[in-house]
Amino acid sequence: MLELREVKVSYGAVEAVRGVSLIAKPGTTTAILGANGAGKSSLLRTISGVAPLKGGSIFLNNQDVSKIPAEKRARLGLAHAMEGRRLFRQLTVEENLRLAWSFGTQKTPQPAAIEDIYARFPILKEKSAVQAGYLSGGQQQMVILSCATIRDPSFLLLDEPSLGLAPIIVTQIYEFITSYARRSGATVIIAEQMANLALRVSDRGYVLRRGKFVLEGESRKLLADGVANSLSASYL
Amino acid sequence: MTTFLSLVLAGVSVGAVYALVALGLNVTFWTTKTLNFGHGSLMMFCAMLMVYFASQGLVLALAAVLSLLVIAAFGIFIERFTVRPALKTNNSMGWVVSTLGFGIVLQGVAAKLFGSQAVAFPSILFDSEDFVTIFGLHVSLQYLVVLGLSVFLVVVLEAFLRLTRWGQAVRAVSHDPELGRVNGMPVNAIIVGSFVLSALLGGAAGLLVSQIGGTVDPAFGFNLVLFGFVAAVVGGMGSSVGALVGGIALGVLSKLIGGYVASAAEQPVAFAILMLMLALRPNGLLAQAEATKA
Ligand SMILES: Nc1ncnc2c1ncn2[C@@H]1O[C@H](COP(=O)(O)OP(=O)(O)OP(=O)(O)O)[C@@H](O)[C@H]1O
Ligand SMILES: [Mg+2]
């Protein structure tokens, strides 16, 4: 279970997240929706520990991790696919996968974990010896998701996994995410601007606006209420 | 022909020393893309400290180990106080000044503690009179030891970088430390470790070079670092094999020019050739191409 209590993030005078609370249960997917600059990335980054927490606290399975450094949170089973196509561009696809597997607790032996990924994304097997920086945007996103899930994390944070991708790739990426969520029983948090997409695969949705939740509810209900369509006008 | 061969051999020998210095500089470049411009002072301090410990009656081996330990501690200090603060802000070049400053301060401290005169360095491994004969030429055993050690370290460092997960992590950390942390890598420990390793390489180089030269003084090391830096850049910054090739290229070039043209031309001409070479291969002889596609 992942719990946030009155979480605050600020950069100097800029308050990016201004007191946000939520509880996300294992086996559920939570969507954080919001426009550019709403604070989605800041929220995810403070959960994984790469952005400083200015107030409030963060619990993973009832353990307060607020003061634990990012690398230790990663070893507690937290994974974060950051925004901005973050991978080791000068390393090959397979080197990226091996590194993502290597540090922390592993549930599957390395060869099996990598074979599993190649079975899900056959193109990555073809490109296994290519430097990750030379892949297409969609292929890079596949590597990023594979790295984030290779150690079977219990907490998975995904920052705009659909950003800048063709619709067909977005579908493929989202199938991978829902399949992981279902088989792992992990707590999954997805930050997205594409509200419709995120609400369709999630159990609960939260709308973030200028660092605060302005609306929350069951994703099904939010979808039915047409929140996604009215979001741009009233909330985003 | 014999002149040529002996010039080449002499060049290879000094080149191996430059390579050793270049290797030390490379290690911190791997993790932080920074260089310790005070590296020469670490070399000097290690040697002077060893002379001091020996003069206090310590067994030579123990004196060497103790001074290397002190130098390793300096490595931690340099990372913590001269490099880490500068790296907190993007694009700060503050580390250039602070590592250089640390080197100059250390030089002053050495002059104060041990005097500014050159002191005799004890024979640890061998005597400067030890020679072996190769192709009918007398080759100083000391130089062979330095060459052997450089080659050995190149092999070890390359194997570490390529074959172990820690080596891969080291390469990764320099490109995106934050991504490293998100993946569970102990980034700070890796960076501190690289400064300790770099300092140890510098200390060991200092001991070896003083052993060869027979003396050491506080100003010792500054030129060597300059040449080690050149060797690293010419070979391809960060590449261990490049450090060896670059060091030997620099050594052989200068010796050949010194022998056939004029010893005053040794450095100017060698550097002119290296500049030309860098114009043709800006990343150095053995640098890898980097994937930059967005
Ligand atoms: N490192 C930083 N330094 C200063 N301000 C920052 C920093 N990172 C984010 N901000 C500011 O914090 C606010 C929230 O940014 P954040 O990146 O969290 O938004 P976001 O919802 O992820 O937006 P997007 O959809 O564009 O990625 C913005 O006003 C942004 O300018
Ligand atoms: Mg964002």
Coordinates of C-alpha atoms and ligand atoms in Angstrom, one line a residue:
Chain A
M1 CA 0.0 0.0 0.0
L2 CA 1.2 3.5 -0.9
E3 CA 0.1 6.4 1.3
L4 CA 0.7 10.1 0.9
R5 CA -0.1 12.5 3.8
E6 CA -0.2 16.2 3.0
V7 CA 2.8 15.9 0.6
K8 CA 4.4 19.2 -0.4
V9 CA 7.1 19.9 -3.0
S10 CA 8.6 23.3 -3.7
Y11 CA 11.5 24.7 -5.7
G12 CA 12.6 27.9 -4.0
A13 CA 9.5 30.1 -4.2
V14 CA 7.7 27.8 -6.6
E15 CA 5.2 25.5 -4.8
A16 CA 4.7 22.6 -7.2
V17 CA 2.7 20.3 -4.9
R18 CA 0.8 22.0 -2.1
G19 CA -0.5 19.3 0.3
V20 CA -1.7 16.1 -1.4
S21 CA -3.0 13.0 0.3
L22 CA -4.0 9.7 -1.2
I23 CA -4.0 6.0 -0.4
A24 CA -3.3 3.5 -3.2
K25 CA -3.9 -0.2 -2.5
P26 CA -2.0 -3.2 -4.0
G27 CA -3.5 -4.5 -7.2
T28 CA -5.0 -1.2 -8.1
T29 CA -4.1 1.5 -10.6
T30 CA -4.4 5.2 -9.8
A31 CA -4.4 7.9 -12.4
I32 CA -3.1 11.4 -11.6
L33 CA -4.5 13.8 -14.2
G34 CA -3.4 17.3 -14.9
A35 CA -2.2 19.8 -17.4
N36 CA 1.3 21.0 -18.1
G37 CA 2.8 22.3 -14.9
A38 CA 0.1 20.9 -12.6
G39 CA 2.7 19.1 -10.5
K40 CA 2.3 15.5 -11.7
S41 CA 6.0 14.9 -12.2
S42 CA 7.0 16.7 -9.0
L43 CA 4.6 14.4 -7.1
L44 CA 6.0 11.2 -8.6
R45 CA 9.5 12.4 -8.2
T46 CA 9.1 13.1 -4.5
I47 CA 7.5 9.7 -4.0
S48 CA 10.5 8.0 -5.6
G49 CA 12.9 10.3 -3.7
V50 CA 14.6 12.3 -6.5
A51 CA 12.7 15.5 -5.6
P52 CA 13.0 16.8 -2.1
L53 CA 9.9 16.4 0.1
K54 CA 9.1 19.8 1.7
G55 CA 6.3 18.7 3.9
G56 CA 4.1 15.7 4.8
S57 CA 5.1 12.1 4.7
I58 CA 5.2 9.1 2.4
F59 CA 4.5 5.5 3.4
L60 CA 5.3 2.3 1.6
N61 CA 3.5 -0.7 3.2
N62 CA 3.1 1.4 6.4
Q63 CA 6.9 2.2 6.5
D64 CA 7.6 5.9 6.6
V65 CA 10.1 6.4 3.7
S66 CA 10.1 10.2 3.8
K67 CA 13.7 10.4 4.8
I68 CA 15.0 7.3 3.0
P69 CA 17.2 8.1 -0.1
A70 CA 15.9 7.2 -3.6
E71 CA 18.2 4.3 -4.1
K72 CA 17.0 2.6 -0.9
R73 CA 13.4 3.2 -1.9
A74 CA 14.1 1.5 -5.2
R75 CA 15.4 -1.5 -3.3
L76 CA 12.2 -1.5 -1.2
G77 CA 10.4 -2.4 -4.5
L78 CA 9.6 1.0 -5.9
A79 CA 10.2 1.7 -9.6
H80 CA 9.8 5.0 -11.4
A81 CA 9.7 5.5 -15.2
M82 CA 10.6 9.1 -15.3
E83 CA 9.5 11.6 -17.9
G84 CA 11.8 12.7 -20.7
R85 CA 12.9 9.4 -22.2
R86 CA 15.3 8.7 -19.4
L87 CA 17.5 5.7 -20.2
F88 CA 21.3 5.2 -20.6
R89 CA 21.6 6.2 -24.2
Q90 CA 25.2 5.2 -24.6
L91 CA 24.5 1.7 -23.3
T92 CA 22.9 -1.0 -25.4
V93 CA 19.3 -2.1 -24.8
E94 CA 20.4 -5.3 -23.1
E95 CA 22.9 -3.4 -20.9
N96 CA 20.1 -1.1 -19.8
L97 CA 17.9 -4.1 -18.9
R98 CA 20.7 -5.8 -17.0
L99 CA 21.6 -2.7 -15.1
A100 CA 18.0 -2.1 -14.2
W101 CA 17.9 -5.7 -12.9
S102 CA 21.2 -5.7 -11.0
F103 CA 20.8 -3.4 -8.0
G104 CA 18.3 -4.4 -5.3
T105 CA 16.1 -7.4 -4.7
Q106 CA 15.2 -9.6 -7.7
K107 CA 12.4 -12.0 -7.9
T108 CA 13.3 -13.6 -11.2
P109 CA 16.8 -14.7 -12.3
Q110 CA 18.3 -12.3 -14.9
P111 CA 18.2 -14.4 -18.0
A112 CA 14.5 -15.3 -17.4
A113 CA 13.6 -11.7 -16.7
I114 CA 15.2 -10.5 -19.9
E115 CA 13.6 -13.4 -21.9
D116 CA 10.2 -12.4 -20.5
I117 CA 10.7 -8.9 -21.8
Y118 CA 11.8 -10.0 -25.2
A119 CA 8.7 -12.2 -25.4
R120 CA 6.5 -9.2 -24.7
F121 CA 8.5 -6.7 -26.9
P122 CA 10.1 -8.9 -29.7
I123 CA 11.5 -5.7 -31.3
L124 CA 13.7 -5.2 -28.3
K125 CA 15.3 -8.6 -28.8
E126 CA 16.1 -7.6 -32.4
K127 CA 17.6 -4.3 -31.0
S128 CA 19.3 -5.9 -28.0
A129 CA 22.8 -4.9 -29.1
V130 CA 21.9 -1.4 -30.3
Q131 CA 22.7 1.7 -28.2
A132 CA 19.5 2.7 -26.6
G133 CA 20.0 6.3 -27.8
Y134 CA 19.6 5.2 -31.4
L135 CA 16.1 3.6 -30.9
S136 CA 12.9 5.3 -32.0
G137 CA 10.8 7.1 -29.4
G138 CA 8.4 4.2 -29.1
Q139 CA 11.1 1.6 -28.7
Q140 CA 12.8 3.8 -26.1
Q141 CA 9.5 3.9 -24.1
M142 CA 9.4 0.1 -24.3
V143 CA 12.9 -0.1 -22.9
I144 CA 12.0 2.3 -20.1
L145 CA 8.9 0.4 -19.1
S146 CA 10.8 -2.9 -19.3
C147 CA 13.5 -1.5 -17.0
A148 CA 10.9 -0.2 -14.6
T149 CA 9.2 -3.6 -14.3
I150 CA 12.2 -6.0 -14.6
R151 CA 12.6 -6.4 -10.9
D152 CA 8.8 -7.0 -10.4
P153 CA 8.3 -3.8 -8.3
S154 CA 5.4 -3.7 -5.8
F155 CA 5.1 0.0 -6.5
L156 CA 5.3 1.3 -10.1
L157 CA 5.2 5.0 -10.9
L158 CA 4.7 6.0 -14.6
D159 CA 5.2 9.5 -15.8
E160 CA 3.2 10.2 -19.0
P161 CA 4.0 6.9 -20.7
S162 CA 2.0 7.9 -23.8
L163 CA 3.8 11.2 -24.4
G164 CA 4.8 11.9 -27.9
L165 CA 3.9 8.4 -29.2
A166 CA 1.8 7.3 -32.2
P167 CA -1.6 5.9 -31.2
I168 CA -0.7 2.3 -32.1
I169 CA 2.4 2.4 -29.9
V170 CA 0.3 4.0 -27.1
T171 CA -2.1 1.0 -27.3
Q172 CA 0.8 -1.4 -27.1
I173 CA 2.4 0.5 -24.2
Y174 CA -0.9 0.6 -22.2
E175 CA -1.5 -3.1 -22.9
F176 CA 1.9 -3.8 -21.3
I177 CA 1.1 -1.7 -18.3
T178 CA -2.3 -3.2 -17.6
S179 CA -0.9 -6.7 -18.1
Y180 CA 1.8 -5.9 -15.6
A181 CA -0.7 -4.4 -13.1
R182 CA -2.9 -7.5 -13.4
R183 CA -0.3 -10.2 -13.0
S184 CA 1.9 -8.5 -10.4
G185 CA -0.7 -7.2 -8.0
A186 CA 1.5 -4.1 -7.7
T187 CA 0.3 -0.6 -6.7
V188 CA 0.5 1.4 -10.0
I189 CA 0.4 5.2 -10.3
I190 CA 0.1 6.7 -13.7
A191 CA 0.5 10.5 -14.3
E192 CA -1.2 11.5 -17.6
Q193 CA -2.5 14.4 -19.6
M194 CA -4.5 12.0 -21.7
A195 CA -7.3 11.7 -19.2
N196 CA -9.5 9.3 -21.2
L197 CA -6.7 6.8 -21.7
A198 CA -5.6 6.8 -18.0
L199 CA -9.2 6.6 -16.7
R200 CA -9.9 3.6 -18.8
V201 CA -7.1 1.6 -17.3
S202 CA -7.3 2.8 -13.7
D203 CA -9.4 2.2 -10.7
R204 CA -9.3 5.6 -9.2
G205 CA -8.5 9.0 -10.7
Y206 CA -7.3 12.3 -9.1
V207 CA -7.3 15.6 -10.9
L208 CA -4.3 17.7 -10.0
R209 CA -4.4 21.4 -10.5
R210 CA -1.7 23.9 -9.5
G211 CA -0.4 21.4 -6.9
K212 CA -3.7 20.4 -5.3
F213 CA -6.3 17.7 -6.0
V214 CA -9.4 19.4 -7.1
L215 CA -11.4 16.2 -8.0
E216 CA -11.2 12.5 -7.2
G217 CA -13.3 9.4 -7.6
E218 CA -13.7 6.0 -9.2
S219 CA -12.3 6.1 -12.7
R220 CA -15.4 4.5 -14.1
K221 CA -17.5 7.2 -12.6
L222 CA -15.2 10.0 -13.6
L223 CA -15.4 8.7 -17.2
A224 CA -19.1 8.4 -17.1
D225 CA -19.4 11.9 -15.9
G226 CA -17.4 13.0 -18.9
V227 CA -14.8 14.5 -16.6
A228 CA -12.1 13.8 -19.2
N229 CA -13.9 15.9 -21.8
S230 CA -14.7 18.7 -19.4
L231 CA -11.3 18.6 -17.8
S232 CA -9.7 20.9 -20.3
A233 CA -12.3 23.6 -19.7
S234 CA -12.9 23.5 -16.0
Y235 CA -9.9 21.9 -14.3
L236 CA -6.8 21.7 -16.4
Chain B
M1 CA 69.1 1.9 -35.7
T2 CA 70.2 1.3 -32.1
T3 CA 69.7 5.0 -31.4
F4 CA 66.2 4.8 -32.8
L5 CA 65.4 1.7 -30.7
S6 CA 66.8 3.1 -27.5
L7 CA 64.9 6.4 -28.1
V8 CA 61.7 4.4 -28.7
L9 CA 62.3 2.4 -25.5
A10 CA 63.0 5.5 -23.5
G11 CA 59.8 7.0 -24.9
V12 CA 57.7 4.0 -24.1
S13 CA 59.0 4.1 -20.5
V14 CA 58.2 7.7 -19.8
G15 CA 55.0 7.2 -21.7
A16 CA 54.0 4.5 -19.3
V17 CA 54.3 7.0 -16.5
Y18 CA 52.1 9.5 -18.3
A19 CA 49.6 6.6 -18.9
L20 CA 49.6 5.8 -15.1
V21 CA 48.7 9.5 -14.4
A22 CA 46.1 9.5 -17.2
L23 CA 44.5 6.4 -15.7
G24 CA 44.1 8.1 -12.4
L25 CA 42.5 11.2 -14.0
N26 CA 40.2 9.0 -16.1
V27 CA 38.6 7.3 -13.1
T28 CA 36.9 10.4 -11.7
F29 CA 36.0 11.4 -15.2
W30 CA 34.0 8.1 -15.5
T31 CA 31.7 8.9 -12.7
T32 CA 31.4 12.7 -12.6
K33 CA 33.0 14.1 -15.8
T34 CA 35.4 16.0 -13.6
L35 CA 39.2 15.8 -13.3
N36 CA 41.3 16.3 -10.2
F37 CA 43.7 19.1 -11.1
G38 CA 45.4 18.5 -7.8
H39 CA 46.3 15.0 -8.8
G40 CA 50.0 15.9 -9.1
S41 CA 50.0 17.0 -5.5
L42 CA 48.6 13.7 -4.4
M43 CA 51.4 11.9 -6.2
M44 CA 53.9 14.2 -4.5
F45 CA 52.4 14.0 -1.1
C46 CA 52.2 10.3 -1.1
A47 CA 55.9 10.1 -1.9
M48 CA 57.0 12.7 0.6
L49 CA 54.9 11.1 3.3
M50 CA 56.5 7.7 2.6
V51 CA 59.9 9.3 2.9
Y52 CA 58.9 10.8 6.2
F53 CA 57.4 7.5 7.6
A54 CA 60.6 5.7 6.5
S55 CA 62.7 8.3 8.2
Q56 CA 60.8 7.6 11.4
G57 CA 62.1 4.0 11.2
L58 CA 59.0 2.3 9.7
V59 CA 59.5 -0.7 7.5
L60 CA 59.4 0.5 3.9
A61 CA 56.4 -1.6 2.9
L62 CA 54.4 -0.4 6.0
A63 CA 55.4 3.2 5.2
A64 CA 54.1 2.8 1.6
V65 CA 50.8 1.3 2.8
L66 CA 50.3 4.0 5.4
S67 CA 50.9 6.9 3.0
L68 CA 48.6 5.3 0.4
L69 CA 45.9 5.1 3.2
V70 CA 46.4 8.9 3.9
I71 CA 46.1 9.6 0.1
A72 CA 42.9 7.5 -0.1
A73 CA 41.4 9.7 2.7
F74 CA 42.4 12.8 0.7
G75 CA 40.4 11.2 -2.2
I76 CA 37.3 11.2 0.0
F77 CA 38.0 14.8 1.1
I78 CA 38.4 16.0 -2.5
E79 CA 35.1 14.5 -3.6
R80 CA 33.2 15.8 -0.6
F81 CA 34.6 19.3 -0.4
T82 CA 35.9 20.3 -3.8
V83 CA 33.7 18.4 -6.3
R84 CA 30.4 17.6 -4.8
P85 CA 29.4 21.3 -4.0
A86 CA 30.3 22.3 -7.5
L87 CA 28.2 19.5 -9.1
K88 CA 25.1 20.6 -7.1
T89 CA 24.6 23.4 -9.6
N90 CA 24.4 22.5 -13.3
N91 CA 27.3 23.5 -15.5
S92 CA 29.4 24.9 -12.6
M93 CA 33.1 24.8 -13.4
G94 CA 33.9 25.5 -9.8
W95 CA 35.6 22.1 -9.4
V96 CA 38.4 23.2 -11.7
V97 CA 39.4 25.9 -9.3
S98 CA 38.7 24.0 -6.2
T99 CA 40.6 20.8 -7.2
L100 CA 43.5 23.0 -8.4
G101 CA 43.4 25.0 -5.2
F102 CA 43.5 21.8 -3.1
G103 CA 46.6 20.7 -5.0
I104 CA 48.3 24.1 -4.4
V105 CA 47.4 24.1 -0.7
L106 CA 48.7 20.5 -0.4
Q107 CA 51.9 21.6 -2.0
G108 CA 52.3 24.4 0.5
V109 CA 51.5 22.0 3.4
A110 CA 54.1 19.6 2.1
A111 CA 56.7 22.4 1.9
K112 CA 55.8 23.5 5.5
L113 CA 55.9 19.9 6.9
F114 CA 58.8 18.4 5.0
G115 CA 60.7 21.4 3.7
S116 CA 60.8 22.6 0.1
Q117 CA 64.1 20.9 -0.7
A118 CA 64.2 17.7 -2.7
V119 CA 64.6 14.6 -0.5
A120 CA 66.1 11.3 -1.5
F121 CA 63.6 8.6 -2.1
P122 CA 64.5 5.1 -0.7
S123 CA 64.8 2.1 -3.0
I124 CA 61.7 0.0 -2.4
L125 CA 61.5 -2.5 -5.2
F126 CA 64.8 -2.2 -6.9
D127 CA 67.9 -0.2 -7.3
S128 CA 68.2 2.5 -10.0
E129 CA 71.3 0.5 -11.1
D130 CA 69.2 -2.6 -12.1
F131 CA 69.2 -3.1 -15.8
V132 CA 68.0 -5.8 -18.1
T133 CA 69.2 -6.3 -21.6
I134 CA 66.6 -6.4 -24.5
F135 CA 67.7 -6.5 -28.1
G136 CA 71.2 -5.7 -27.0
L137 CA 70.0 -2.5 -25.2
H138 CA 70.2 -1.8 -21.5
V139 CA 66.7 -1.1 -20.2
S140 CA 66.2 0.2 -16.7
L141 CA 64.3 -2.4 -14.7
Q142 CA 62.3 0.4 -13.1
Y143 CA 60.9 1.5 -16.3
L144 CA 59.9 -2.0 -17.2
V145 CA 58.1 -2.3 -13.8
V146 CA 56.2 0.9 -14.5
L147 CA 55.3 -0.3 -18.0
G148 CA 54.2 -3.7 -16.7
L149 CA 52.1 -2.0 -14.0
S150 CA 50.4 0.3 -16.5
V151 CA 49.5 -2.5 -18.8
F152 CA 48.3 -4.6 -15.9
L153 CA 46.1 -1.7 -14.6
V154 CA 44.7 -1.0 -18.0
V155 CA 43.6 -4.7 -18.3
V156 CA 42.1 -4.7 -14.8
L157 CA 40.2 -1.4 -15.2
E158 CA 38.9 -2.3 -18.6
A159 CA 37.7 -5.8 -17.4
F160 CA 36.1 -4.1 -14.4
L161 CA 34.3 -1.6 -16.6
R162 CA 33.1 -4.1 -19.2
L163 CA 32.5 -7.3 -17.3
T164 CA 31.1 -6.3 -13.9
R165 CA 27.7 -4.8 -13.0
W166 CA 29.6 -2.2 -10.9
G167 CA 31.7 -1.3 -13.9
Q168 CA 28.5 -0.8 -15.9
A169 CA 27.0 1.3 -13.1
V170 CA 30.1 3.5 -13.1
R171 CA 29.6 4.2 -16.8
A172 CA 25.9 4.8 -16.3
V173 CA 26.3 7.1 -13.3
S174 CA 28.3 9.7 -15.2
H175 CA 25.5 10.0 -17.8
D176 CA 22.5 10.2 -15.5
P177 CA 23.1 9.9 -11.8
E178 CA 19.4 10.4 -11.0
L179 CA 18.4 7.5 -13.2
G180 CA 21.0 5.5 -11.5
R181 CA 19.5 6.2 -8.1
V182 CA 16.0 5.4 -9.3
N183 CA 17.4 2.0 -10.4
G184 CA 18.8 1.4 -7.0
M185 CA 22.4 2.2 -7.6
P186 CA 24.3 3.6 -4.6
V187 CA 25.4 6.6 -6.6
N188 CA 27.2 8.5 -3.9
A189 CA 29.2 5.5 -2.9
I190 CA 30.2 4.9 -6.5
I191 CA 31.4 8.5 -6.9
V192 CA 33.3 8.5 -3.6
G193 CA 34.8 5.1 -4.6
S194 CA 36.0 6.6 -7.9
F195 CA 37.8 9.4 -6.1
V196 CA 39.4 7.0 -3.7
L197 CA 40.6 4.8 -6.6
S198 CA 41.9 7.8 -8.5
A199 CA 43.8 9.0 -5.4
L200 CA 45.3 5.6 -4.9
L201 CA 46.4 5.4 -8.5
G202 CA 48.0 8.9 -8.1
G203 CA 49.7 7.8 -4.9
A204 CA 51.0 4.7 -6.5
A205 CA 52.2 6.6 -9.5
G206 CA 53.9 9.1 -7.2
L207 CA 55.8 6.3 -5.4
L208 CA 56.9 4.7 -8.6
V209 CA 58.0 7.9 -10.3
S210 CA 60.0 9.1 -7.2
Q211 CA 61.5 5.7 -7.1
I212 CA 62.7 6.1 -10.6
G213 CA 63.8 9.7 -10.2
G214 CA 65.5 9.0 -6.8
T215 CA 64.2 12.3 -5.3
V216 CA 60.9 14.1 -4.6
D217 CA 60.1 17.7 -3.8
P218 CA 56.9 19.6 -3.2
A219 CA 56.8 21.0 -6.8
F220 CA 57.0 17.5 -8.2
G221 CA 53.9 16.3 -10.1
F222 CA 52.7 19.4 -11.8
N223 CA 54.3 18.7 -15.1
L224 CA 53.5 15.1 -14.9
V225 CA 49.8 15.8 -14.5
L226 CA 49.9 18.1 -17.5
F227 CA 51.4 15.3 -19.6
G228 CA 49.0 12.8 -18.1
F229 CA 46.1 15.0 -19.0
V230 CA 47.4 15.3 -22.5
A231 CA 47.8 11.5 -22.7
A232 CA 44.2 11.1 -21.5
V233 CA 42.8 13.5 -24.1
V234 CA 44.9 12.3 -27.0
G235 CA 43.9 8.7 -26.2
G236 CA 40.3 9.5 -25.7
M237 CA 39.1 10.9 -22.3
G238 CA 37.9 8.0 -20.2
S239 CA 39.3 5.2 -22.2
S240 CA 41.9 3.1 -20.3
V241 CA 43.5 1.7 -23.5
G242 CA 43.4 5.2 -24.8
A243 CA 45.4 6.4 -21.7
L244 CA 48.1 3.8 -22.4
V245 CA 48.2 4.5 -26.1
G246 CA 48.1 8.3 -25.6
G247 CA 50.8 8.2 -22.9
I248 CA 53.1 6.1 -25.0
A249 CA 52.5 8.2 -28.1
L250 CA 53.4 11.3 -26.3
G251 CA 56.5 9.8 -24.7
V252 CA 57.8 8.2 -27.9
L253 CA 57.1 11.4 -30.0
S254 CA 59.0 13.6 -27.5
K255 CA 61.9 11.3 -27.2
L256 CA 62.3 10.9 -31.0
I257 CA 62.1 14.6 -31.6
G258 CA 64.5 15.2 -28.8
G259 CA 66.9 12.7 -30.2
Y260 CA 66.8 13.6 -33.9
V261 CA 65.9 17.2 -34.0
A262 CA 66.9 19.1 -30.8
S263 CA 66.1 18.5 -27.2
A264 CA 64.7 22.0 -27.0
A265 CA 62.2 21.1 -29.8
E266 CA 61.0 18.0 -27.8
Q267 CA 57.9 19.5 -26.4
P268 CA 56.9 22.2 -28.9
V269 CA 57.0 19.8 -31.8
A270 CA 55.4 16.9 -30.0
F271 CA 52.5 19.2 -29.0
A272 CA 52.2 20.6 -32.5
I273 CA 51.8 17.0 -33.8
L274 CA 49.2 16.2 -31.1
M275 CA 47.2 19.3 -31.9
L276 CA 47.2 18.3 -35.5
M277 CA 46.0 14.8 -34.6
L278 CA 43.3 16.2 -32.4
A279 CA 42.1 18.4 -35.2
L280 CA 41.6 15.2 -37.2
R281 CA 40.2 13.1 -34.4
P282 CA 38.7 15.5 -31.9
N283 CA 37.5 12.8 -29.5
G284 CA 41.0 11.2 -29.3
L285 CA 42.3 8.0 -30.7
L286 CA 40.1 5.5 -28.8
A287 CA 37.0 7.4 -27.8
Q288 CA 33.7 5.7 -28.4
A289 CA 30.9 7.3 -30.4
E290 CA 28.0 8.3 -28.3
A291 CA 24.4 7.9 -29.1
T292 CA 22.9 11.4 -29.1
K293 CA 19.6 10.9 -31.0
A294 CA 16.9 12.6 -29.0
Ligands
LIG1 N1 13.5 21.5 -10.9 C1 12.6 22.5 -10.9 N2 13.0 23.7 -10.5 C2 12.1 24.8 -10.5 N3 10.8 24.6 -10.8 C3 10.4 23.4 -11.2 C4 11.3 22.3 -11.3 N4 10.6 21.2 -11.7 C5 9.3 21.7 -11.8 N5 9.2 23.0 -11.6 C6 7.9 23.8 -11.6 O1 7.0 23.1 -10.8 C7 5.7 23.1 -11.4 C8 5.2 21.7 -11.6 O2 6.0 21.1 -12.6 P1 5.8 19.5 -12.9 O3 7.0 19.2 -13.8 O4 5.7 18.8 -11.7 O5 4.5 19.5 -13.7 P2 3.8 18.4 -14.6 O6 2.4 18.3 -14.1 O7 4.6 17.2 -14.6 O8 3.8 19.0 -16.0 P3 4.0 18.3 -17.5 O9 2.8 17.7 -17.9 O10 4.4 19.5 -18.4 O11 5.2 17.4 -17.4 C9 5.9 23.9 -12.7 O12 5.5 25.2 -12.4 C10 7.4 23.9 -13.0 O13 7.8 25.0 -13.6
MG2 MG 5.6 16.1 -16.0

